Amino acid sequence: MQHTKQVLKIKIHQPSAHYRIPFSYQRRFTYPIPPYSTIKGLICNLMGIRDEGDERLTKIKGLSLAIYGRYESLIKEYIWFRNLSKNSHVDKFHSVTNRTIDNIPQHPGGQMPVTVDVLQDVNLIIYIYHPEENFLKSIKKAFEDPSERLSPIHLGRSEDWLVFQEIKSVELIQKSAMSIKYFAWIPAKEYVDKNFIDGDYDNFFDGLNGNIFRLPTFYKITDTNQRVFEEYVTVKLYEGESFKKMKFYVDSNENIPVIFTILRGNKDARNSG
């Protein structure tokens, strides 16, 4: 008997996108695919989830996500970042009241040249699973009819608009696989959704080529209105090489083994990273 599991599949196209790697400033580096927190933010935006007072956020914390993607090329954008603090203005103009240099009026404050890495022609496949079938249906409805959205629909920067190419429920079929032809986040054993794994996942993860990252998932807003991430998952960034054959739940139409990461649900997620 062939085992199957039903999940939500979202295909997205973006003409350009930047998924910023934290702590990159004067040159802003990008991940090749969005991290989990970015996809979670998209879901919350579409569903109209504003804050922790919304009971649906508790259910969002039970999501499992799998993220796959490709891009055509990477370009560098050169922009100015402005700082409107008093000290930055004085450093540039040498006076609080002055706004001219060489008798030419300029913008107030200081400025710094910044390079931003931008992906071009991005195609993503996002798989979403939740143990409560009705809640998964409500997520699907929000993608199909985002009338409750909190802001214009984007992924990455606010200007990184997107097109939904496919929104549908699909059945994953259990079978063997030995490659994924996309960039993908592959979770460590503490964070993988074991409902979709049949085999020695520890050896699979240990033998997989890829750099290890600690990706944020959930954050708190401090009293000073700062966003502070407090939960992380450990993953490898997989770049499309083959691996030892193993059984997974596979999307047969895409020939993708779908490896889900649970966003929350174990004590290790609360490590500071």
Tab-separated table of C-alpha atoms in Angstrom:
chain	number	residue	atom	x	y	z
A	1	MET	CA	0.000	0.000	0.000
A	2	GLN	CA	1.382	3.409	-1.016
A	3	HIS	CA	1.413	6.018	1.766
A	4	THR	CA	0.376	9.607	0.981
A	5	LYS	CA	0.068	12.898	2.892
A	6	GLN	CA	-1.796	16.051	1.859
A	7	VAL	CA	-0.105	19.456	2.086
A	8	LEU	CA	-0.498	22.958	0.671
A	9	LYS	CA	1.739	23.884	-2.268
A	10	ILE	CA	2.457	27.490	-3.301
A	11	LYS	CA	4.446	28.402	-6.427
A	12	ILE	CA	5.734	31.974	-6.526
A	13	HIS	CA	7.530	34.073	-9.137
A	14	GLN	CA	9.403	37.274	-8.291
A	15	PRO	CA	11.070	39.473	-10.927
A	16	SER	CA	13.594	40.478	-8.262
A	17	ALA	CA	14.087	39.805	-4.559
A	18	HIS	CA	16.426	40.387	-1.641
A	19	TYR	CA	16.283	38.122	1.430
A	20	ARG	CA	18.742	39.906	3.657
A	21	ILE	CA	21.373	38.002	5.613
A	22	PRO	CA	21.462	39.617	9.090
A	23	PHE	CA	24.471	41.669	10.117
A	24	SER	CA	25.417	42.545	6.548
A	25	TYR	CA	25.391	46.321	6.234
A	26	GLN	CA	27.580	48.227	3.784
A	27	ARG	CA	27.195	45.314	1.402
A	28	ARG	CA	23.842	43.659	2.051
A	29	PHE	CA	24.055	39.982	1.202
A	30	THR	CA	21.018	37.868	0.362
A	31	TYR	CA	20.081	34.251	0.975
A	32	PRO	CA	19.309	32.394	-2.283
A	33	ILE	CA	15.843	31.512	-0.912
A	34	PRO	CA	13.732	33.171	1.786
A	35	PRO	CA	14.196	32.058	5.412
A	36	TYR	CA	11.302	30.639	7.411
A	37	SER	CA	10.527	33.926	9.183
A	38	THR	CA	9.956	35.626	5.811
A	39	ILE	CA	7.445	32.981	4.692
A	40	LYS	CA	5.778	33.078	8.111
A	41	GLY	CA	5.491	36.860	7.751
A	42	LEU	CA	3.846	36.451	4.340
A	43	ILE	CA	1.277	34.030	5.806
A	44	CYS	CA	0.523	36.365	8.730
A	45	ASN	CA	0.159	39.301	6.341
A	46	LEU	CA	-2.295	37.448	4.086
A	47	MET	CA	-4.346	36.154	7.037
A	48	GLY	CA	-4.451	39.547	8.756
A	49	ILE	CA	-2.655	38.380	11.922
A	50	ARG	CA	-1.484	41.596	13.576
A	51	ASP	CA	-0.028	40.639	16.953
A	52	GLU	CA	0.223	38.058	19.709
A	53	GLY	CA	-3.327	38.831	20.780
A	54	ASP	CA	-4.594	36.948	17.723
A	55	GLU	CA	-5.294	33.336	18.736
A	56	ARG	CA	-4.359	32.178	15.221
A	57	LEU	CA	-0.718	32.999	15.978
A	58	THR	CA	-0.659	30.058	18.390
A	59	LYS	CA	-1.618	27.808	15.488
A	60	ILE	CA	0.943	29.478	13.205
A	61	LYS	CA	3.553	28.273	15.695
A	62	GLY	CA	2.526	24.715	14.827
A	63	LEU	CA	3.345	25.093	11.116
A	64	SER	CA	5.806	22.987	9.182
A	65	LEU	CA	7.438	24.600	6.128
A	66	ALA	CA	9.594	23.380	3.245
A	67	ILE	CA	11.172	26.042	1.000
A	68	TYR	CA	12.738	25.454	-2.435
A	69	GLY	CA	13.884	27.924	-5.076
A	70	ARG	CA	16.014	28.959	-8.022
A	71	TYR	CA	17.084	32.282	-9.483
A	72	GLU	CA	18.451	33.281	-12.868
A	73	SER	CA	21.147	35.779	-11.867
A	74	LEU	CA	22.375	38.133	-9.144
A	75	ILE	CA	23.035	41.848	-9.576
A	76	LYS	CA	24.336	44.552	-7.246
A	77	GLU	CA	22.310	47.703	-6.642
A	78	TYR	CA	24.171	50.792	-5.431
A	79	ILE	CA	22.083	53.059	-3.195
A	80	TRP	CA	22.444	55.720	-0.513
A	81	PHE	CA	21.297	55.077	3.059
A	82	ARG	CA	20.425	58.259	4.928
A	83	ASN	CA	20.781	58.886	8.655
A	84	LEU	CA	18.705	61.803	9.947
A	85	SER	CA	20.239	61.949	13.414
A	86	LYS	CA	21.603	65.274	14.609
A	87	ASN	CA	25.140	63.933	15.003
A	88	SER	CA	25.202	62.545	11.439
A	89	HIS	CA	23.995	65.896	10.091
A	90	VAL	CA	26.679	67.817	11.970
A	91	ASP	CA	29.391	65.372	10.850
A	92	LYS	CA	28.486	66.096	7.234
A	93	PHE	CA	27.554	69.821	7.323
A	94	HIS	CA	29.551	70.914	10.423
A	95	SER	CA	26.511	72.826	11.731
A	96	VAL	CA	22.950	72.021	12.801
A	97	THR	CA	21.515	74.806	10.653
A	98	ASN	CA	23.645	74.331	7.537
A	99	ARG	CA	22.322	72.294	4.570
A	100	THR	CA	24.658	73.339	1.768
A	101	ILE	CA	28.006	72.030	0.535
A	102	ASP	CA	29.854	74.031	-2.150
A	103	ASN	CA	26.794	76.339	-2.202
A	104	ILE	CA	24.555	73.436	-3.291
A	105	PRO	CA	21.527	72.581	-1.060
A	106	GLN	CA	21.462	68.927	-0.038
A	107	HIS	CA	19.309	66.513	1.937
A	108	PRO	CA	19.656	66.810	5.727
A	109	GLY	CA	21.478	64.198	7.760
A	110	GLY	CA	24.348	61.930	6.829
A	111	GLN	CA	24.521	59.346	4.089
A	112	MET	CA	26.415	56.149	3.362
A	113	PRO	CA	26.837	54.232	0.074
A	114	VAL	CA	25.431	50.697	0.305
A	115	THR	CA	25.572	47.750	-2.095
A	116	VAL	CA	22.544	45.449	-2.130
A	117	ASP	CA	22.712	41.973	-3.696
A	118	VAL	CA	19.477	41.368	-5.615
A	119	LEU	CA	18.285	38.071	-7.106
A	120	GLN	CA	16.696	38.212	-10.558
A	121	ASP	CA	13.921	36.002	-11.984
A	122	VAL	CA	13.216	34.077	-8.790
A	123	ASN	CA	10.989	30.979	-8.722
A	124	LEU	CA	9.975	29.455	-5.395
A	125	ILE	CA	8.006	26.400	-4.314
A	126	ILE	CA	6.688	26.566	-0.760
A	127	TYR	CA	5.079	23.587	0.984
A	128	ILE	CA	2.976	24.186	4.096
A	129	TYR	CA	1.664	21.601	6.532
A	130	HIS	CA	-0.382	21.874	9.706
A	131	PRO	CA	-1.800	18.985	11.726
A	132	GLU	CA	-5.180	20.776	11.894
A	133	GLU	CA	-6.761	20.342	8.487
A	134	ASN	CA	-9.212	23.237	8.906
A	135	PHE	CA	-6.423	25.663	9.761
A	136	LEU	CA	-4.484	24.577	6.680
A	137	LYS	CA	-7.614	25.264	4.629
A	138	SER	CA	-7.838	28.764	6.123
A	139	ILE	CA	-4.228	29.430	5.048
A	140	LYS	CA	-5.073	28.260	1.530
A	141	LYS	CA	-8.108	30.559	1.470
A	142	ALA	CA	-5.942	33.512	2.545
A	143	PHE	CA	-3.594	32.894	-0.410
A	144	GLU	CA	-6.528	32.576	-2.822
A	145	ASP	CA	-8.409	35.615	-1.457
A	146	PRO	CA	-6.073	37.881	0.543
A	147	SER	CA	-8.807	40.383	1.379
A	148	GLU	CA	-7.683	40.528	5.043
A	149	ARG	CA	-4.048	41.332	4.224
A	150	LEU	CA	-2.308	43.914	6.372
A	151	SER	CA	-0.079	45.418	3.661
A	152	PRO	CA	0.698	45.084	-0.075
A	153	ILE	CA	1.743	41.516	-0.851
A	154	HIS	CA	5.519	41.170	-1.017
A	155	LEU	CA	8.283	38.762	-0.060
A	156	GLY	CA	11.597	40.136	1.157
A	157	ARG	CA	11.752	43.916	0.849
A	158	SER	CA	8.514	45.885	0.608
A	159	GLU	CA	9.264	46.545	-3.079
A	160	ASP	CA	9.789	42.841	-3.871
A	161	TRP	CA	6.340	42.085	-5.260
A	162	LEU	CA	5.338	38.596	-6.350
A	163	VAL	CA	2.995	36.549	-8.507
A	164	PHE	CA	1.239	33.433	-7.202
A	165	GLN	CA	1.548	30.902	-10.012
A	166	GLU	CA	-0.063	27.991	-8.208
A	167	ILE	CA	-2.040	27.545	-4.997
A	168	LYS	CA	-3.353	24.050	-4.392
A	169	SER	CA	-3.503	21.063	-2.089
A	170	VAL	CA	-1.318	18.178	-3.239
A	171	GLU	CA	-0.712	14.618	-2.141
A	172	LEU	CA	2.856	13.634	-1.408
A	173	ILE	CA	3.729	10.036	-2.244
A	174	GLN	CA	6.226	8.027	-0.244
A	175	LYS	CA	9.091	6.859	-2.433
A	176	SER	CA	12.879	6.921	-2.752
A	177	ALA	CA	14.813	9.972	-3.934
A	178	MET	CA	18.462	10.970	-4.205
A	179	SER	CA	18.533	14.650	-5.243
A	180	ILE	CA	16.735	17.999	-5.035
A	181	LYS	CA	17.291	20.279	-8.039
A	182	TYR	CA	16.746	23.475	-6.044
A	183	PHE	CA	18.255	25.499	-3.262
A	184	ALA	CA	16.631	24.242	-0.055
A	185	TRP	CA	16.809	24.542	3.710
A	186	ILE	CA	17.394	21.063	5.193
A	187	PRO	CA	16.672	20.980	8.944
A	188	ALA	CA	18.773	19.262	11.583
A	189	LYS	CA	17.164	16.268	13.261
A	190	GLU	CA	15.830	18.348	16.185
A	191	TYR	CA	13.693	20.422	13.817
A	192	VAL	CA	12.636	18.053	11.037
A	193	ASP	CA	8.979	16.988	10.914
A	194	LYS	CA	9.403	13.263	11.420
A	195	ASN	CA	5.880	12.577	10.109
A	196	PHE	CA	7.392	12.996	6.631
A	197	ILE	CA	10.573	10.974	7.185
A	198	ASP	CA	11.088	7.219	6.834
A	199	GLY	CA	14.723	6.228	7.277
A	200	ASP	CA	17.965	7.135	9.017
A	201	TYR	CA	17.632	10.919	8.897
A	202	ASP	CA	20.610	11.521	11.212
A	203	ASN	CA	23.046	9.950	8.752
A	204	PHE	CA	21.323	11.679	5.838
A	205	PHE	CA	21.725	15.131	7.416
A	206	ASP	CA	25.303	14.505	8.613
A	207	GLY	CA	26.391	13.375	5.131
A	208	LEU	CA	24.673	16.220	3.284
A	209	ASN	CA	26.895	18.926	1.773
A	210	GLY	CA	25.978	22.461	2.775
A	211	ASN	CA	26.794	25.318	5.140
A	212	ILE	CA	25.041	25.327	8.501
A	213	PHE	CA	22.828	28.286	9.437
A	214	ARG	CA	20.774	29.252	12.468
A	215	LEU	CA	17.616	30.753	10.982
A	216	PRO	CA	15.200	32.822	13.089
A	217	THR	CA	11.534	31.875	13.272
A	218	PHE	CA	9.714	33.913	15.950
A	219	TYR	CA	10.396	37.269	17.561
A	220	LYS	CA	9.216	39.561	20.331
A	221	ILE	CA	8.622	43.319	20.124
A	222	THR	CA	10.459	45.069	22.970
A	223	ASP	CA	9.258	48.092	24.956
A	224	THR	CA	11.411	50.269	22.667
A	225	ASN	CA	9.608	48.853	19.592
A	226	GLN	CA	12.549	46.719	18.478
A	227	ARG	CA	12.123	43.310	16.862
A	228	VAL	CA	14.195	40.699	18.720
A	229	PHE	CA	14.230	37.119	17.443
A	230	GLU	CA	14.203	34.568	20.249
A	231	GLU	CA	13.650	31.271	18.448
A	232	TYR	CA	15.869	29.632	15.833
A	233	VAL	CA	16.195	26.424	13.849
A	234	THR	CA	19.433	24.805	12.672
A	235	VAL	CA	19.573	23.959	8.954
A	236	LYS	CA	21.942	23.281	6.103
A	237	LEU	CA	21.697	25.285	2.892
A	238	TYR	CA	21.451	22.604	0.230
A	239	GLU	CA	22.543	23.654	-3.267
A	240	GLY	CA	21.282	20.863	-5.490
A	241	GLU	CA	23.822	18.043	-5.293
A	242	SER	CA	22.841	14.385	-5.142
A	243	PHE	CA	22.743	12.411	-1.901
A	244	LYS	CA	22.437	8.815	-0.752
A	245	LYS	CA	19.068	7.339	-1.750
A	246	MET	CA	16.460	7.502	0.983
A	247	LYS	CA	12.681	7.340	1.313
A	248	PHE	CA	10.811	10.635	1.552
A	249	TYR	CA	7.353	11.994	0.858
A	250	VAL	CA	7.735	13.305	-2.694
A	251	ASP	CA	5.834	15.774	-4.888
A	252	SER	CA	5.738	13.622	-8.028
A	253	ASN	CA	4.861	16.543	-10.328
A	254	GLU	CA	8.034	18.415	-9.329
A	255	ASN	CA	10.090	15.331	-8.398
A	256	ILE	CA	10.930	17.014	-5.068
A	257	PRO	CA	11.417	15.177	-1.765
A	258	VAL	CA	9.565	17.466	0.654
A	259	ILE	CA	11.522	17.815	3.915
A	260	PHE	CA	9.533	19.851	6.415
A	261	THR	CA	10.914	21.981	9.223
A	262	ILE	CA	8.746	22.422	12.313
A	263	LEU	CA	8.864	26.097	13.261
A	264	ARG	CA	8.314	25.469	16.943
A	265	GLY	CA	7.669	22.654	19.321
A	266	ASN	CA	10.930	21.654	20.980
A	267	LYS	CA	13.098	23.232	23.659
A	268	ASP	CA	16.104	23.726	21.349
A	269	ALA	CA	14.199	26.314	19.308
A	270	ARG	CA	14.562	28.774	22.170
A	271	ASN	CA	18.370	28.787	22.095
A	272	SER	CA	19.740	32.225	21.305
A	273	GLY	CA	21.769	30.967	18.331
